[in-house]
Amino acid sequence: MYNEKVMDHFFNPRNVGEMENPDGVGQVGNPICGDVMRVQIRVKDNRIEDVKFKTFGCGAAIATSSMVTELVKGLTLDEAMEVSNKTVAEALGGLPPQKMHCSNLAADALHEAIKDYRSKTSVAG
Amino acid sequence: MYNEKVMDHFFNPRNVGEMENPDGVGQVGNPICGDVMRVQIRVKDNRIEDVKFKTFGCGAAIATSSMVTELVKGLTLDEAMEVSNKTVAEALGGLPPQKMHCSNLAADALHEAIKDYRSKTSVAG
Amino acid sequence: MTSERNSPARKVYLDHSATTPVRAEVLSVMLPFFAQAFGNASSVHRWGREARVGVETAREKVAYLLGAEPSEIVFTSGGTEADNLALRSTARLLRSKGNHIITTTVEHHAVLHTCQILEKEGYEVTYLPVDEYGMVSVESVIEAIRPETILISVMHGQNEVGTIQPVEEIGRVAKEKGILLHTDAVQSAGKVPLKVRDLGVDLMSISSHKMYGPKGIGALYVRKGIKMAPQITGGAHERGRRAGTENVAGIVGFGEACYLAERELAEESRRLTALRDRLISGILERIPDTVLNGHPSKRLPHNVNVSIKYVEGESILLNLDRMGIGASSGSACTSGSLEPSHVLLAMGVPHEVAHGSIRMTLGRMNTVEDIDYVLEVLPPIVSRLREMSPFSAPAASETSGGGRNNVQ
Amino acid sequence: MTSERNSPARKVYLDHSATTPVRAEVLSVMLPFFAQAFGNASSVHRWGREARVGVETAREKVAYLLGAEPSEIVFTSGGTEADNLALRSTARLLRSKGNHIITTTVEHHAVLHTCQILEKEGYEVTYLPVDEYGMVSVESVIEAIRPETILISVMHGQNEVGTIQPVEEIGRVAKEKGILLHTDAVQSAGKVPLKVRDLGVDLMSISSHKMYGPKGIGALYVRKGIKMAPQITGGAHERGRRAGTENVAGIVGFGEACYLAERELAEESRRLTALRDRLISGILERIPDTVLNGHPSKRLPHNVNVSIKYVEGESILLNLDRMGIGASSGSACTSGSLEPSHVLLAMGVPHEVAHGSIRMTLGRMNTVEDIDYVLEVLPPIVSRLREMSPFSAPAASETSGGGRNNVQ
Ligand SMILES: Cc1ncc(COP(=O)(O)O)c(C=O)c1O
Ligand SMILES: Cc1ncc(COP(=O)(O)O)c(C=O)c1O
């Protein structure tokens, strides 16, 4: 069903976990649908210095979460906003069709985290 | 499908053929249905002295024709009239159900032959 | 069963249109799927994935035989179910467009009886007549078309008499009129080229056990873009077009059979045609009062069907069987009904002659020696039965060809 | 497929409710029917007669398992088709008597989806609710009965959660009211005693590949005297109840599987029950925040179904698979739909818990060592996934059983 790259990210997910006092947090999905992704970011000089995720979901949900964290580390926030669910799926070498819609939401979680950061900083600034 | 006795009568039919100047002839069935049986009898002292058949039909049609000739040789005409299609099927040890109706008509042909004989002799007598 | 006791000199199976043995190459690719790669193809674990690979590889092989795409192949439990699915799905889904179906009088019962049931459900069916060769005419198809016609179902190779219908021409008509065309190609598959795009068909039924694959599996080709309403409902197997756990080993064997058939088609077809013609001319020459049924040249390469006058089919079959030869007949007696073959009757063959028809269908293992054995064995069987028949004077019929009671 | 590359320490197949391997004894009786006794069972020649003997002997063996008469067994292409045939035939033939069908919310899709289609065709269907164990009550059946009720269809053993329904009691009610009773016994056959007269059922579906027979074959028990309208139409096979050339090898294998199952039933059932209970209690003891789904005692002897909170089923399955363990899940993700198991939802299990359910179904080859291997491998998998889950604080959840985000 899944290709090797997906399986690698599923079995050896990058950047799992939580950070203390993240600069931004984004969560998408809901447990009723079977996929929930939470992404936390630390931002420095408008760049994503660190990123962590926690995901409840299937193989694709976990692999896309892992992949998105890898893709965006070090990017500027604007660059990170350009990374879409499609970009993530492509970086993984493709996902099974039935997984494209329900489990490929990791980029959305990242975007939420960036928005969360921006909303906080704009209030603060 | 057929038992051994039926197959024996089919492969080695008794009394096949025609006789010269038979005393009675009976024919039943029709070629459209796929079974036609003709029975000829020679009668002496009110008994069936000889009997011959010719049959166009399936295995059951030929075997029942053969069997009926064997059953009635030497019987009085009244006794022969008692031999039914059912008697013939039983003497053969049974026939497949789908063959009981369409191909088990040999006794009818015999009865026709006896009637033919009787009608001729009653006219003559 | 008496005849199991005797061992005939030779065993010659000549009933390949009824079913075929599974080829050794086919059985060997099936075997791992019974007890090793035995998973349910819908399961995510390794057993399931192995099964899925087996199914999808087989789908490619079936598609290869038909010149189709794998996604256009729906696996069914056989040719009958494929025919049912084609007719019922189309009838249901196009009901709003119309209720008229065109088919022929010489279809297999899987199509005919299904059409009869559809008639009871309010559909109208035109059963096109055939000529003396069992051939339907393209003109009759054109004439039968109405604004409310939703489907034309014309078989490819006729199973009893071997006549090959003008499906390609009908395909052009159907396309022009925008009407779906289904063809029952169960008998043609693996025997004659059968590329769906060349034929212009939208739906095509094939069956594994007629082409050296296992029984209990078949396929319906469904042209891309055509929606299907499943006949068997339940899980989402076969993309929602046919529910039920996939018969993995059966599918794998069917795929291999299709692949092998396609690879060997041209050569095997030539070989069978030669054997067929040897058998046909041998019978017509050696046995008086016999006629070939079906088209002499537009004919499946493996089909021989002859009527042998004055005798009945089952009694020939039983005698052939005793001599080790397996054949079939268009006689009613074989099936236990009173009516002989609806196909022969549709061709205008009289009842009594239809009763005396036998079909011999050749296959991969048959040799010239087999044919010659039949030609040696059959004439005395016929003579003996004709001597027993009230319709032919023993001597006369064998020489002059005329019986006392001339049937036909 | 990555995971084919690694070789786990042990391979443990725990998905016997999805499908089973074909037993060696079963395969060996099937083999002669592929290339030797390969005839069409309708043919009169020796190849046909051999096939017919195979089919009818198998019919006796299936009847033996069910305590039925051979003539009451109709072979189909599987459990799905048997369910379809039972429902559609009854619906069609009893339409003049009524249009109401009673079934349950926890039936297999082969019944549920067919009922939904019947609803579109003008039938009314009552879907009875179940309790927290997935059990339907006899009272609810009685209450649902109307004058126009023509069929009650209640499964025997539930395929996901293993709950055994009170079919015998429902049978008494059905008989009293003169309503036909169908039971889908696909999961129960060969696992628990299943005599049709004791159960008082009129129609019963079973499937070969769930009991160590080949895929692609099943049967519907039809009590003597009940008329059937065939779903697949064509030739007069199966006494006009199911058209299509008989899958002889499949039928023969199915027959043998039934015979062996009946012979070994009592002992194997005891053995499986012990393994099942060892696995259930092992999981509940070693992994916090797990619950057993289905009835604790009125349960198929080979079924284990647990919900593991805070994690999702497919991700457990993929990890188990990497460790050589084949299981299945009630998660939506596995099937690609958004809804998790309709059965767990019907039992009142919350969506998020249903997503984390896994089913392990035991079989003949499983041993105590297999169970212990699962009990060794599963807890660390769950821990790792829970660490990844936003719903459980890594430390807290493993000790106190309460996550930060308490699901249920
Ligand atoms: C022309 C034709 N169509 C359909 C079928 C039915 O196929 P199956 O036996 O696979 O159900 C057959 C053979 O029986 C056939 O010859
Ligand atoms: C309870 C139940 N009914 C019906 C079926 C369908 O049987 P089959 O897979 O043979 O079509 C299954 C299995 O898939 C089942 O578990």
Short mmCIF file of C-alpha atoms and ligand atoms in Angstrom, two decimals, chain C residues 40 237 242-246, chain D residues 17-18 77-81 83 107-111 155 157-159 184-187 205-210 216-218 359, ligand 2:
data_model
loop_
_atom_site.label_atom_id
_atom_site.label_comp_id
_atom_site.label_asym_id
_atom_site.label_seq_id
_atom_site.Cartn_x
_atom_site.Cartn_y
_atom_site.Cartn_z
CA ASN C 40 -7.44 -11.67 1.90
CA HIS C 237 -14.33 -5.19 -3.75
CA ARG C 242 -18.65 -6.88 -7.50
CA ALA C 243 -18.72 -7.68 -3.79
CA GLY C 244 -17.21 -10.75 -2.17
CA THR C 245 -13.74 -11.76 -1.04
CA GLU C 246 -11.62 -12.14 -4.15
CA SER D 17 -11.83 -14.08 10.18
CA ALA D 18 -10.60 -12.33 7.06
CA SER D 77 -19.35 -18.17 -5.18
CA GLY D 78 -18.99 -17.30 -1.50
CA GLY D 79 -20.62 -15.98 1.62
CA THR D 80 -21.50 -12.65 0.04
CA GLU D 81 -23.40 -14.29 -2.79
CA ASP D 83 -26.36 -13.66 1.66
CA GLU D 107 -24.69 -7.48 9.96
CA HIS D 108 -21.94 -7.89 7.40
CA HIS D 109 -22.09 -5.49 4.46
CA ALA D 110 -23.23 -8.39 2.28
CA VAL D 111 -26.52 -8.24 4.20
CA MET D 155 -26.21 -13.26 11.76
CA GLY D 157 -21.35 -15.04 14.95
CA GLN D 158 -20.43 -11.40 14.48
CA ASN D 159 -17.37 -11.08 12.26
CA ASP D 184 -25.27 -15.44 8.12
CA ALA D 185 -23.13 -18.11 9.73
CA VAL D 186 -20.00 -17.39 7.73
CA GLN D 187 -17.93 -16.78 10.85
CA SER D 205 -24.99 -18.69 4.53
CA ILE D 206 -21.52 -20.17 4.91
CA SER D 207 -18.23 -19.52 3.13
CA SER D 208 -15.39 -21.90 2.36
CA HIS D 209 -12.41 -19.59 2.74
CA LYS D 210 -13.26 -18.80 6.34
CA GLY D 216 -14.55 -18.30 -4.31
CA ILE D 217 -16.99 -20.87 -3.00
CA GLY D 218 -19.74 -20.82 -0.43
CA ARG D 359 -9.10 -7.58 15.76
C1 LIG E 2 -20.23 -12.50 8.60
C2 LIG E 2 -19.77 -12.50 7.20
N1 LIG E 2 -20.69 -12.60 6.22
C3 LIG E 2 -20.34 -12.63 4.92
C4 LIG E 2 -19.03 -12.57 4.53
C5 LIG E 2 -18.72 -12.60 3.08
O1 LIG E 2 -18.20 -13.85 2.69
P1 LIG E 2 -17.29 -13.99 1.38
O2 LIG E 2 -16.01 -13.33 1.72
O3 LIG E 2 -17.13 -15.46 1.19
O4 LIG E 2 -17.99 -13.34 0.27
C6 LIG E 2 -18.03 -12.44 5.53
C7 LIG E 2 -16.60 -12.34 5.21
O5 LIG E 2 -16.13 -11.53 4.44
C8 LIG E 2 -18.42 -12.42 6.88
O6 LIG E 2 -17.51 -12.32 7.85
#
